[in-house]
CSV table of C-alpha atoms in Angstrom, one decimal:
chain,number,residue,atom,x,y,z
A,2,GLN,CA,13.6,-26.3,-11.2
A,3,LYS,CA,15.3,-25.4,-13.9
A,4,GLU,CA,14.5,-26.0,-17.4
A,5,VAL,CA,16.1,-28.3,-20.5
A,6,GLU,CA,15.2,-27.4,-23.6
A,7,GLN,CA,16.3,-29.2,-27.3
A,8,ASN,CA,15.3,-28.6,-31.2
A,9,SER,CA,11.3,-28.7,-31.4
A,10,GLY,CA,11.9,-30.9,-34.5
A,11,PRO,CA,10.8,-32.6,-36.2
A,12,LEU,CA,14.5,-33.4,-37.7
A,13,SER,CA,14.8,-35.2,-40.7
A,14,VAL,CA,17.9,-36.5,-42.7
A,15,PRO,CA,18.8,-38.8,-45.0
A,16,GLU,CA,20.5,-42.3,-44.5
A,17,GLY,CA,24.0,-41.8,-44.1
A,18,ALA,CA,24.7,-38.4,-43.2
A,19,ILE,CA,25.5,-36.7,-39.5
A,20,ALA,CA,22.6,-36.0,-37.7
A,21,SER,CA,23.0,-33.4,-34.4
A,22,LEU,CA,20.5,-32.9,-31.3
A,23,ASN,CA,20.7,-30.5,-29.8
A,24,CYS,CA,20.2,-29.1,-25.7
A,25,THR,CA,20.5,-26.7,-23.8
A,26,TYR,CA,20.0,-26.0,-19.9
A,27,SER,CA,19.9,-23.2,-17.2
A,28,ASP,CA,21.3,-24.4,-14.2
A,29,ARG,CA,24.7,-24.1,-14.4
A,30,GLY,CA,25.9,-26.0,-11.2
A,31,SER,CA,25.0,-28.9,-13.2
A,32,GLN,CA,27.6,-32.3,-13.8
A,33,SER,CA,26.3,-34.8,-15.4
A,34,PHE,CA,24.1,-34.8,-18.4
A,35,PHE,CA,22.8,-37.3,-20.5
A,36,TRP,CA,21.4,-38.5,-24.1
A,37,TYR,CA,18.2,-40.9,-24.2
A,38,ARG,CA,16.8,-43.1,-27.3
A,39,GLN,CA,12.9,-43.8,-27.6
A,40,TYR,CA,11.0,-45.6,-30.1
A,41,SER,CA,7.8,-45.4,-29.8
A,42,GLY,CA,5.7,-47.1,-27.6
A,43,LYS,CA,8.8,-48.2,-25.8
A,44,SER,CA,10.9,-46.7,-23.1
A,45,PRO,CA,14.1,-44.6,-22.7
A,46,GLU,CA,16.9,-46.4,-23.0
A,47,LEU,CA,20.4,-45.0,-22.0
A,48,ILE,CA,22.5,-44.3,-25.0
A,49,MET,CA,25.1,-42.0,-23.4
A,50,PHE,CA,26.3,-40.2,-20.0
A,51,ILE,CA,28.9,-37.1,-20.3
A,52,TYR,CA,30.4,-35.0,-17.5
A,53,SER,CA,33.2,-33.4,-18.6
A,54,ASN,CA,34.1,-30.6,-21.3
A,55,GLY,CA,34.6,-32.1,-24.9
A,56,ASP,CA,33.2,-35.1,-27.3
A,57,LYS,CA,32.4,-38.3,-25.7
A,58,GLU,CA,32.3,-40.4,-28.3
A,59,ASP,CA,30.6,-44.2,-28.4
A,60,GLY,CA,30.4,-46.0,-31.9
A,61,ARG,CA,28.3,-44.0,-34.1
A,62,PHE,CA,27.5,-41.4,-31.8
A,63,THR,CA,29.3,-38.2,-30.2
A,64,ALA,CA,28.7,-36.3,-27.1
A,65,GLN,CA,29.9,-32.6,-27.0
A,66,LEU,CA,29.7,-30.3,-23.4
A,67,ASN,CA,30.3,-27.2,-23.3
A,68,LYS,CA,29.4,-26.0,-19.6
A,69,ALA,CA,30.7,-22.6,-20.7
A,70,SER,CA,27.8,-22.0,-23.0
A,71,GLN,CA,25.5,-24.8,-21.4
A,72,TYR,CA,25.6,-26.4,-24.3
A,73,VAL,CA,25.4,-30.1,-24.7
A,74,SER,CA,24.8,-32.1,-28.3
A,75,LEU,CA,24.8,-35.3,-29.6
A,76,LEU,CA,25.8,-36.1,-33.0
A,77,ILE,CA,25.1,-39.3,-35.0
A,78,ARG,CA,26.8,-40.2,-37.8
A,79,ASP,CA,25.9,-42.7,-40.9
A,80,SER,CA,22.8,-42.2,-39.9
A,81,GLN,CA,20.6,-45.4,-40.1
A,82,PRO,CA,16.8,-45.8,-40.6
A,83,SER,CA,16.6,-47.7,-37.3
A,84,ASP,CA,18.1,-44.9,-35.8
A,85,SER,CA,14.3,-42.9,-36.1
A,86,ALA,CA,13.2,-42.1,-33.2
A,87,THR,CA,13.1,-39.8,-30.2
A,88,TYR,CA,16.2,-38.4,-28.2
A,89,LEU,CA,16.2,-37.7,-24.9
A,90,CYS,CA,18.1,-34.6,-23.4
A,91,ALA,CA,18.2,-34.6,-19.5
A,92,VAL,CA,20.4,-33.0,-16.9
A,93,TRP,CA,21.3,-34.0,-14.0
A,94,GLU,CA,20.5,-30.6,-11.6
A,95,THR,CA,23.2,-30.2,-8.7
A,96,SER,CA,21.2,-28.0,-7.5
A,97,TYR,CA,17.6,-30.2,-6.9
A,98,ASP,CA,19.7,-33.7,-6.6
A,99,LYS,CA,17.9,-35.0,-9.4
A,100,VAL,CA,17.7,-35.8,-13.2
A,101,ILE,CA,15.4,-32.9,-15.4
A,102,PHE,CA,14.2,-34.3,-19.4
A,103,GLY,CA,13.3,-32.1,-22.3
A,104,PRO,CA,11.2,-32.5,-24.6
A,105,GLY,CA,12.1,-34.6,-27.1
A,106,THR,CA,13.5,-33.7,-30.6
A,107,SER,CA,12.0,-36.7,-32.9
A,108,LEU,CA,14.4,-38.1,-35.7
A,109,SER,CA,13.3,-39.6,-38.7
A,110,VAL,CA,16.5,-40.7,-41.0
A,111,ILE,CA,15.1,-41.3,-44.5
A,112,PRO,CA,16.5,-44.1,-46.9
B,2,GLU,CA,21.0,-58.9,-15.5
B,3,ALA,CA,17.4,-58.6,-15.5
B,4,GLY,CA,16.3,-55.5,-16.1
B,5,VAL,CA,13.4,-53.1,-14.6
B,6,ALA,CA,10.4,-54.8,-14.3
B,7,GLN,CA,7.1,-53.3,-13.9
B,8,SER,CA,3.5,-54.6,-13.5
B,9,PRO,CA,0.7,-54.1,-15.9
B,10,ARG,CA,2.1,-53.4,-19.3
B,11,TYR,CA,-1.5,-51.8,-19.8
B,12,LYS,CA,-4.6,-50.2,-17.1
B,13,ILE,CA,-8.0,-49.3,-18.4
B,14,ILE,CA,-10.7,-47.6,-16.2
B,15,GLU,CA,-13.1,-45.0,-15.4
B,16,LYS,CA,-12.3,-41.6,-13.1
B,17,ARG,CA,-12.6,-41.4,-9.9
B,18,GLN,CA,-11.3,-45.4,-9.6
B,19,SER,CA,-7.9,-46.0,-8.2
B,20,VAL,CA,-5.3,-48.1,-9.9
B,21,ALA,CA,-2.0,-49.1,-8.7
B,22,PHE,CA,1.3,-49.9,-10.4
B,23,TRP,CA,4.3,-51.8,-9.3
B,24,CYS,CA,8.1,-52.2,-10.2
B,25,ASN,CA,11.0,-54.0,-9.4
B,26,PRO,CA,13.9,-52.3,-10.4
B,27,ILE,CA,17.0,-54.2,-11.5
B,28,SER,CA,19.3,-56.1,-8.3
B,29,GLY,CA,21.5,-53.9,-6.5
B,30,HIS,CA,20.3,-50.6,-7.9
B,31,ALA,CA,19.4,-48.2,-4.5
B,32,THR,CA,17.8,-45.5,-6.6
B,33,LEU,CA,14.3,-45.6,-7.5
B,34,TYR,CA,11.9,-43.5,-10.1
B,35,TRP,CA,8.4,-43.2,-10.6
B,36,TYR,CA,8.1,-40.5,-13.2
B,37,GLN,CA,4.8,-39.6,-15.7
B,38,GLN,CA,5.2,-39.9,-19.5
B,39,ILE,CA,2.6,-37.5,-21.7
B,40,LEU,CA,2.3,-38.5,-25.1
B,41,GLY,CA,4.7,-35.8,-26.8
B,42,GLN,CA,6.8,-34.5,-23.9
B,43,GLY,CA,9.3,-35.9,-22.0
B,44,PRO,CA,8.9,-37.7,-18.7
B,45,LYS,CA,8.0,-35.5,-15.6
B,46,LEU,CA,10.3,-37.2,-12.3
B,47,LEU,CA,6.6,-37.6,-9.5
B,48,ILE,CA,8.4,-39.5,-6.8
B,49,GLN,CA,12.6,-40.4,-6.2
B,50,PHE,CA,13.2,-43.2,-3.4
B,51,GLN,CA,17.6,-43.9,-2.8
B,52,ASN,CA,16.5,-47.1,-0.8
B,53,ASN,CA,12.9,-47.0,0.9
B,54,GLY,CA,13.3,-43.2,1.9
B,55,VAL,CA,12.0,-40.5,-0.1
B,56,VAL,CA,14.6,-38.8,-1.7
B,57,ASP,CA,12.5,-36.1,-3.5
B,58,ASP,CA,8.2,-35.7,-3.8
B,59,SER,CA,7.6,-32.1,-5.4
B,60,GLN,CA,6.2,-33.2,-8.0
B,61,LEU,CA,4.1,-36.0,-7.0
B,62,PRO,CA,0.2,-34.9,-6.1
B,63,LYS,CA,0.2,-36.0,-3.3
B,64,ASP,CA,-4.0,-35.6,-3.3
B,65,ARG,CA,-4.1,-38.1,-5.2
B,66,PHE,CA,-0.9,-40.1,-5.6
B,67,SER,CA,1.3,-42.4,-3.1
B,68,ALA,CA,3.8,-44.5,-3.7
B,69,GLU,CA,5.9,-46.3,-1.3
B,70,ARG,CA,9.4,-49.1,-1.4
B,71,LEU,CA,9.2,-51.3,1.5
B,72,LYS,CA,12.0,-53.0,2.3
B,73,GLY,CA,14.1,-50.9,-0.3
B,74,VAL,CA,13.8,-53.2,-3.5
B,75,ASP,CA,10.0,-52.9,-5.2
B,76,SER,CA,8.0,-50.3,-5.7
B,77,THR,CA,4.0,-49.0,-5.8
B,78,LEU,CA,2.7,-46.6,-7.1
B,79,LYS,CA,-1.2,-46.0,-7.0
B,80,ILE,CA,-3.8,-43.7,-7.7
B,81,GLN,CA,-6.9,-42.6,-6.0
B,82,PRO,CA,-9.1,-41.3,-7.3
B,83,ALA,CA,-8.5,-41.3,-10.4
B,84,LYS,CA,-8.7,-38.3,-13.0
B,85,LEU,CA,-9.5,-37.8,-16.7
B,86,GLU,CA,-5.6,-35.9,-17.1
B,87,ASP,CA,-4.1,-38.9,-15.5
B,88,SER,CA,-4.2,-40.3,-18.8
B,89,ALA,CA,-0.1,-41.1,-19.0
B,90,VAL,CA,2.5,-43.9,-19.6
B,91,TYR,CA,3.9,-44.5,-16.3
B,92,LEU,CA,7.8,-45.5,-16.2
B,93,CYS,CA,9.7,-46.2,-13.1
B,94,ALA,CA,14.1,-46.5,-13.4
B,95,SER,CA,16.7,-47.4,-11.4
B,96,SER,CA,20.4,-46.6,-11.0
B,97,SER,CA,23.9,-47.5,-8.8
B,98,VAL,CA,24.9,-44.2,-9.3
B,99,PRO,CA,22.4,-41.8,-10.0
B,100,THR,CA,25.0,-39.2,-12.2
B,101,ARG,CA,25.7,-42.5,-14.9
B,102,GLY,CA,22.3,-42.7,-15.6
B,103,GLN,CA,18.5,-44.4,-15.5
B,104,PHE,CA,17.2,-47.9,-16.4
B,105,PHE,CA,13.6,-47.5,-17.4
B,106,GLY,CA,10.9,-50.5,-17.3
B,107,PRO,CA,8.8,-51.2,-19.8
B,108,GLY,CA,6.6,-48.6,-18.6
B,109,THR,CA,2.7,-49.5,-18.1
B,110,ARG,CA,-0.2,-47.0,-20.3
B,111,LEU,CA,-3.0,-45.9,-18.7
B,112,THR,CA,-5.8,-44.7,-19.3
B,113,VAL,CA,-8.6,-43.1,-17.7
B,114,LEU,CA,-12.0,-42.9,-18.8
């Protein structure tokens, strides 16, 4: 089973700033990549998925994928205190036909 | 559209007892997953069903854990006997197209004393 790694965190950013969350994966055959948000005591919620190189934007969120570098990131623009949560990166590993989750990065947006 | 339903939400048992969790996925979702999430870690896949067949159960501790999905709809996960290290949140998720992401239920928080 391959690995999915994320910044250890916690990551603190001031309100209104850009939060950058990073994720690397080891299975070169991976095809789909996901970002989930998990509030404390709640279950993960799908924010975005991406499977093509480049950027995918949805409101204040932008996912960036670079398959050559095996790197996927999530940018949150105009960060709000309500964005404070743990962000989980997940990768669909084609070799194993299943999703592997990273350990998550805790984000704190300071008012 | 109703989300993924799970019950119970909380369960406290003593070690060596048995416990069962129930999950009803989003209507029409063929793929159902059970995850174990220990505090501070990402979810770990226990078992994945496609309709009522098992796709992956490589990380399911089969000596104590069992799961079934009769009729390809709802599912139960059982632990017998429970150990202290089974204390975790058990998440059920479902998807219609796995490569487009999963939708999680509220989870069951299990405490083994």
